[in-house]
CSV table of C-alpha atoms in Angstrom, one decimal:
chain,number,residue,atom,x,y,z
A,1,UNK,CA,-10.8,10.4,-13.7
A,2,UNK,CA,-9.9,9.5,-10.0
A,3,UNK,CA,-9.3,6.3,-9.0
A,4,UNK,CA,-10.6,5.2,-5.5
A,5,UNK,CA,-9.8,2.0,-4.1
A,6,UNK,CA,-11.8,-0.1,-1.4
A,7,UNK,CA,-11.0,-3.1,0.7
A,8,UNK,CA,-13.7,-5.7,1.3
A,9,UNK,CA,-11.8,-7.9,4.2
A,10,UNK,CA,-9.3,-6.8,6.8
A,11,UNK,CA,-6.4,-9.2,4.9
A,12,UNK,CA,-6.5,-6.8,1.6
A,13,UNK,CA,-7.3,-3.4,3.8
A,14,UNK,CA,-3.3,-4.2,5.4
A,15,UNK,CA,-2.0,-4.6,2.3
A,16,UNK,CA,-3.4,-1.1,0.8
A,17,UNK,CA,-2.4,0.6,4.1
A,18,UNK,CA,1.2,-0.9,3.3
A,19,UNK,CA,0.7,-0.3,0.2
A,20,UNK,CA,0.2,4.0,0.9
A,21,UNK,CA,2.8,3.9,3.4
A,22,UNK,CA,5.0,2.4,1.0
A,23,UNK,CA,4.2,5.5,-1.8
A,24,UNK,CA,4.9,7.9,0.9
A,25,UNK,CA,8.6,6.9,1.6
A,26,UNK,CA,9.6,6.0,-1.8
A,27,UNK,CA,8.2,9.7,-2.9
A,28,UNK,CA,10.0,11.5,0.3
A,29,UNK,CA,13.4,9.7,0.2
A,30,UNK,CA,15.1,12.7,-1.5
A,31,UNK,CA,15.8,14.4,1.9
A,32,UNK,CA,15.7,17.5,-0.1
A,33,UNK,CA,13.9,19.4,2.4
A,34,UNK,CA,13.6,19.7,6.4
A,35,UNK,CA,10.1,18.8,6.1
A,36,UNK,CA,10.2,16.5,3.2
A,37,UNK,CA,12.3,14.3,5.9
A,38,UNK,CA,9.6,14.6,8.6
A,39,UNK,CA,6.7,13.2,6.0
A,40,UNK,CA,9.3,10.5,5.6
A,41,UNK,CA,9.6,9.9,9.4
A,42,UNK,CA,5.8,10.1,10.1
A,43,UNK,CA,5.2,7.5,7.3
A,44,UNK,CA,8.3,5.0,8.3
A,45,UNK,CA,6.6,4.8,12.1
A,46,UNK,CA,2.9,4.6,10.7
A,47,UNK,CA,4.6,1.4,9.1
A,48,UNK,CA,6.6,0.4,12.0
A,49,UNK,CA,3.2,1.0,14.1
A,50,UNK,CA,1.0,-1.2,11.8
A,51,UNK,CA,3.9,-4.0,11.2
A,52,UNK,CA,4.0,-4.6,15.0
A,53,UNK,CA,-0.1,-5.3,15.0
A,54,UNK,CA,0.6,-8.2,12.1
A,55,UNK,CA,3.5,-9.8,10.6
A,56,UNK,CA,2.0,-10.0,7.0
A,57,UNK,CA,4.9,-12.1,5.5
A,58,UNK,CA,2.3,-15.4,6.1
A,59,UNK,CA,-0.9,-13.9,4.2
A,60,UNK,CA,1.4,-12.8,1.5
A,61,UNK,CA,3.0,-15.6,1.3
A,62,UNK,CA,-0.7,-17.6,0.5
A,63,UNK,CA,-1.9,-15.1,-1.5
A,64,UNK,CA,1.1,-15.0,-3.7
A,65,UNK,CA,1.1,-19.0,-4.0
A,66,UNK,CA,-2.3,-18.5,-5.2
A,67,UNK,CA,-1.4,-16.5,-7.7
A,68,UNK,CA,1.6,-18.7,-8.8
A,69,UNK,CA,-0.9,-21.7,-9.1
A,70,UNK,CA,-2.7,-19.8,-11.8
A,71,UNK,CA,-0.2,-19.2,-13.8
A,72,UNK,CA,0.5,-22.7,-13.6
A,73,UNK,CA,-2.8,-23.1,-15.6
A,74,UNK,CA,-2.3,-20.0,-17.9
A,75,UNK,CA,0.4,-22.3,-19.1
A,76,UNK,CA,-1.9,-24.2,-21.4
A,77,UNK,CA,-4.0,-21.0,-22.8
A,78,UNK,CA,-3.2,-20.8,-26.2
A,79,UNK,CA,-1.8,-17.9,-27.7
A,80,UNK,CA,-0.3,-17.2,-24.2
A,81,UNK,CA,3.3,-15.1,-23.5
A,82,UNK,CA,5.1,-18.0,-21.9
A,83,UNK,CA,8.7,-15.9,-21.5
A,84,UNK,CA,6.7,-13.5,-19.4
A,85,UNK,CA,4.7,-16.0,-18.1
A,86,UNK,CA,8.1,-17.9,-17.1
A,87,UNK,CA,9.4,-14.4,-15.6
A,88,UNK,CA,6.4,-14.0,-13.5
A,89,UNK,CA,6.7,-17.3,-12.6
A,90,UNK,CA,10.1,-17.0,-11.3
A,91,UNK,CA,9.6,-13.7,-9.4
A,92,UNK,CA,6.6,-15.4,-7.7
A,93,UNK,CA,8.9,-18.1,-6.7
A,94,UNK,CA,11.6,-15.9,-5.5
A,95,UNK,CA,9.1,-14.1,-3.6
A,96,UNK,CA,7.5,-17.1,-1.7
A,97,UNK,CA,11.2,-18.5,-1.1
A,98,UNK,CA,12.4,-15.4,0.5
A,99,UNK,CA,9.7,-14.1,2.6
A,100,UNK,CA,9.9,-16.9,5.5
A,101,UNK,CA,13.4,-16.2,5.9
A,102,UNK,CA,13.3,-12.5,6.1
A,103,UNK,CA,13.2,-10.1,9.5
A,104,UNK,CA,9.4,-9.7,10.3
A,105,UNK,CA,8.5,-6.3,9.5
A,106,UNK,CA,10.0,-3.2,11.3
A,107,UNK,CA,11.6,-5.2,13.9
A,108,UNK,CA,15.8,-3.8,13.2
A,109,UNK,CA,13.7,-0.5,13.6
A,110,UNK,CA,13.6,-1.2,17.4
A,111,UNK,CA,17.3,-1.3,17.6
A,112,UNK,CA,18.0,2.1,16.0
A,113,UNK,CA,19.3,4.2,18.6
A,114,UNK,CA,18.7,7.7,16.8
A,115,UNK,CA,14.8,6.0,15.1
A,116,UNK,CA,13.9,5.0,19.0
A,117,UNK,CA,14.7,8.8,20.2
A,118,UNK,CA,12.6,10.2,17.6
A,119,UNK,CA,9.8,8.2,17.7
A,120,UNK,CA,8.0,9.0,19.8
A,121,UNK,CA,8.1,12.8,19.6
A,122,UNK,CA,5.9,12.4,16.6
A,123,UNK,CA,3.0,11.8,18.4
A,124,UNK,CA,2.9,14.8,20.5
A,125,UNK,CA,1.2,18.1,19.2
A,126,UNK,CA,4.5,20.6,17.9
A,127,UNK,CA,6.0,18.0,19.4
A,128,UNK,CA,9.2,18.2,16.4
A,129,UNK,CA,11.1,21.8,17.3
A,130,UNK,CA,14.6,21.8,17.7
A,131,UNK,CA,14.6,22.3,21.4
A,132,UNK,CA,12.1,19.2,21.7
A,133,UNK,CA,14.3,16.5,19.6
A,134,UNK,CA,17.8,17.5,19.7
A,135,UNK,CA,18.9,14.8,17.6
A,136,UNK,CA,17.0,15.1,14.8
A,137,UNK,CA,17.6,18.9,14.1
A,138,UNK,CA,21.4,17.5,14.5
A,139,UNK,CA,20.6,14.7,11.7
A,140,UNK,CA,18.8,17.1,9.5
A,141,UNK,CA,22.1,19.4,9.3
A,142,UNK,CA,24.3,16.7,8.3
A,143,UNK,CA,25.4,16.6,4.5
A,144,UNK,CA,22.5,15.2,2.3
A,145,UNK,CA,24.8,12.7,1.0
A,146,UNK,CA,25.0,11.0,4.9
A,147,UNK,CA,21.6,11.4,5.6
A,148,UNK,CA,21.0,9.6,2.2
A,149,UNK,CA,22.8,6.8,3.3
A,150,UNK,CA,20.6,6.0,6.5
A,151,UNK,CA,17.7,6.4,4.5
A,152,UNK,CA,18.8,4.0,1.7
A,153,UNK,CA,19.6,1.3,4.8
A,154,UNK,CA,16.3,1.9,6.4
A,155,UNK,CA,14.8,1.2,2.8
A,156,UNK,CA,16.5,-1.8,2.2
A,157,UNK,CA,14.7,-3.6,5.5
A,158,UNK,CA,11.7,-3.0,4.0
A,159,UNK,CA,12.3,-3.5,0.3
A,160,UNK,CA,11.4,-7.6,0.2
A,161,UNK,CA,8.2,-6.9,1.5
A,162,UNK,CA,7.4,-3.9,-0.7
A,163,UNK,CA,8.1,-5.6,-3.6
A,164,UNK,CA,6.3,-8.6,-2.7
A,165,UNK,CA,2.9,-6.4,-1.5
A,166,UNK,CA,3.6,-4.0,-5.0
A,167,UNK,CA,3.4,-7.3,-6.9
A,168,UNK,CA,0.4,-9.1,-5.0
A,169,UNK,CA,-1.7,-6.3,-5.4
A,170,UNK,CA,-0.3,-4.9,-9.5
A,171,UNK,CA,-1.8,-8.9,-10.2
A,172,UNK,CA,-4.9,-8.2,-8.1
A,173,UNK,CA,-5.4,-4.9,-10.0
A,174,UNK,CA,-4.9,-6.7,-13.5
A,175,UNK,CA,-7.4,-9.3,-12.9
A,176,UNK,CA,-10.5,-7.3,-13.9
A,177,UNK,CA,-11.6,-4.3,-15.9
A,178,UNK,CA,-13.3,-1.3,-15.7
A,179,UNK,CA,-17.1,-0.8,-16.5
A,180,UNK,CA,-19.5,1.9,-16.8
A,181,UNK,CA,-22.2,1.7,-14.5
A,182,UNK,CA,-24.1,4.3,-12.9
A,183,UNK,CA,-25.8,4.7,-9.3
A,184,UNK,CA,-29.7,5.9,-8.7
A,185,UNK,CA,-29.5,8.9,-6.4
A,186,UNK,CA,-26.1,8.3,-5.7
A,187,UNK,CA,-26.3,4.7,-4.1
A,188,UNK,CA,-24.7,1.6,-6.1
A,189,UNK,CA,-24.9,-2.0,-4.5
A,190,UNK,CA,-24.2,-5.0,-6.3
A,191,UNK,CA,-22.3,-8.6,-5.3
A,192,UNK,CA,-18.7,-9.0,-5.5
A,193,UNK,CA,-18.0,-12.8,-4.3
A,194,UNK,CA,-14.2,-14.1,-3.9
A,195,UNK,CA,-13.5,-9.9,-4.8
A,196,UNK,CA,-10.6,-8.7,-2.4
A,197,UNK,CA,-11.3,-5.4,-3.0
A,198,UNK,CA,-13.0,-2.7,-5.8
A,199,UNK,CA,-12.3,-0.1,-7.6
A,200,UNK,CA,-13.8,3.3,-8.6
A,201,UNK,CA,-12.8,5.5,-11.6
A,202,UNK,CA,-14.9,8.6,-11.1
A,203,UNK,CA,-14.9,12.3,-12.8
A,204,UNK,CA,-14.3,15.0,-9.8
A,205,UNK,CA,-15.9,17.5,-11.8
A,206,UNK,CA,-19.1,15.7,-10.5
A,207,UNK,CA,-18.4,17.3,-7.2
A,208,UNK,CA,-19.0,13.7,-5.0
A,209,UNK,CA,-16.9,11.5,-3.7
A,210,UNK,CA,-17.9,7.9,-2.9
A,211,UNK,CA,-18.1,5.8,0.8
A,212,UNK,CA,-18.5,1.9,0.9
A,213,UNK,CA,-19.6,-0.2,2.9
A,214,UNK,CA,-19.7,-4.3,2.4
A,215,UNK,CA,-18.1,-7.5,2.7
A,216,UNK,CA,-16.5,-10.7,0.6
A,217,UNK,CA,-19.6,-11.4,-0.9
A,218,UNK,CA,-21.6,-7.7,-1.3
A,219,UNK,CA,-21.1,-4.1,-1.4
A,220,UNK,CA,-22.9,-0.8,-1.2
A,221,UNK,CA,-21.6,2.9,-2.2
A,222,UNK,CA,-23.0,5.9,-1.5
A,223,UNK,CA,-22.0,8.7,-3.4
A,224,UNK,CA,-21.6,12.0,-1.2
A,225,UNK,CA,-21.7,15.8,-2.0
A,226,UNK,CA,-18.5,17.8,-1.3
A,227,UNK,CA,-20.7,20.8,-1.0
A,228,UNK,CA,-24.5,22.3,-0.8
A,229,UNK,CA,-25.2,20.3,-3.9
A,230,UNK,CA,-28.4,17.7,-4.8
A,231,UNK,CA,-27.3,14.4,-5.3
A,232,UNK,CA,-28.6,12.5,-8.9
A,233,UNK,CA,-27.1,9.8,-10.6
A,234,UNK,CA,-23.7,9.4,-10.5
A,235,UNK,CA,-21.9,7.8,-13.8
A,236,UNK,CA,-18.5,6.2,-12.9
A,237,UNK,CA,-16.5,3.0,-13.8
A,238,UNK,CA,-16.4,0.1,-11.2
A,239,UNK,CA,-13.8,-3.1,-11.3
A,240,UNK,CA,-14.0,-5.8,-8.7
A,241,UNK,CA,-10.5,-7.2,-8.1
C-alpha cells in the first residue's frame, strides 16, 4: 500500500513541503557521493527558497499550543499513559519556548560565503560542471570527514524547526485512522471539517494514482489511470487528519 498525503489549506501544505525537504537532507547527508551532495544542495536551497516566502516559527508555534492544550484534557481520560503524556507535554513545551527565540528559517544561510556562490548555479540548465562552479568541485574533493562537518553545521540551523514540524505533523498523523472506502468510477468526495489534511493508503497494483481537489470543510479525489486503462471503482483506505 502507498501512502499519499494531501493538504486542505495553505498553513498545512508549508508544513508537508518542509516536511519533504526535510527527508531529502536527512537521507543525503552522507556526502558519500558527488551527486548524493548535489540532491543535498538542491533540497537545502528549495528550503532556503520557501523559508524566505514565510517564517513558519508563528503558525507552528499555534498549532503546537493547540496540541498542548489537548493533552491538558487527556489528563483526566482514565486509563491514560500519564509518563508519556508528561513527556509529550514537556517536549511541547520546550518546543513553544524555543521557537520565538530562534533564527527565522534559512536566514545564517545568507551569510555563507561558499552556500551564496553556489546558489544560484542550481538554477541554470547543466549549470553544476566543474568549469561553471569552481568552488564546489573544490569542496566536493575535500576529505569526507571536512565536508561532514559543514553539513552537520548547516543541519544544526535547521534542526529546531525540524523537530518541531516532525512532531506537529507525527500528532496530526495519529489523530485519525484509516478506513476502507471505495470510489464510484474513480471519484470520492466526502466532508472533512476542522481536517488539516487527508490521507490515502492505496494498492499500486491498481494502476491509478489519485488527485484532490477541496478545502477546510470538503474534498473531492479523482482517481487517474497511469496508462490506456478503463477506470472502475477504486478500493483504498482514507484518514482525515
Amino acid at each position: 500500500m502507498l501512502t499519499h498525503e494531501f493538504p486542505l489549506n495553505e498553513k498545512s501544505r508549508t508544513y508537508l513541503r518542509f516536511d519533504t525537504l526535510f527527508e531529502q537532507l536527512m537521507a543525503t547527508r552522507d556526502m558519500t557521493h558527488p551527486w548524493q551532495s548535489l540532491s543535498f544542495f538542491k533540497a537545502l536551497f528549495d528550503f532556503i527558497e520557501l523559508s524566505e516566502r514565510c517564517d513558519i516559527r508563528s503558525d507552528l508555534m499555534k498549532d503546537l499550543e493547540k496540541q498542548r492544550q489537548k493533552i491538558d484534557a487527556w489528563r483526566q481520560l482514565p486509563e491514560v499513559d500519564l509518563a508519556k503524556l508528561e513527556q509529550l507535554h514537556q517536549e511541547l513545551s520546550t518546543l513553544i519556548q524555543e521557537l520565538p527565540r530562534s533564527v527565522r528559517a534559512g536566514s545564517r544561510f545568507k551569510e555563507d560565503k561558499f552556500l551564496c556562490a553556489i546558489r544560484q548555479r542550481f538554477a541554470i540548465p547543466g549549470g553544476l560542471c566543474p568549469f561553471d562552479v569552481p568552488i564546489l568541485h573544490h569542496w566536493l574533493g575535500l576529505e569526507l570527514p571536512l565536508r561532514q562537518l559543514d553539513v552537520t553545521s548547516w543541519l544544526n540551523e535547521l534542526d529546531l524547526l525540524r523537530r518541531a514540524n516532525l512532531r506537529l505533523l507525527q500528532l496530526w498523523r495519529d489523530s485519525s485512522h484509516f478506513v476502507a472506502v471505495s470510489s464510484k468510477n474513480g471519484f470520492y468526495q466526502d466532508s472533512a471539517e476542522g481536517a488539516e489534511f487527508i490521507r490515502l493508503r492505496l494498492d499500486p497494483k491498481q494502476g491509478h494514482y489519485p488527485t484532490v481537489s477541496g478545502h477546510k470543510s470538503r474534498f473531492a479525489i479523482r482517481f487517474l489511470p497511469l496508462g490506456d486503462m478503463t477506470t472502475g471503482d477504486i478500493a483504498f483506505e482514507l484518514a482525515a487528519n
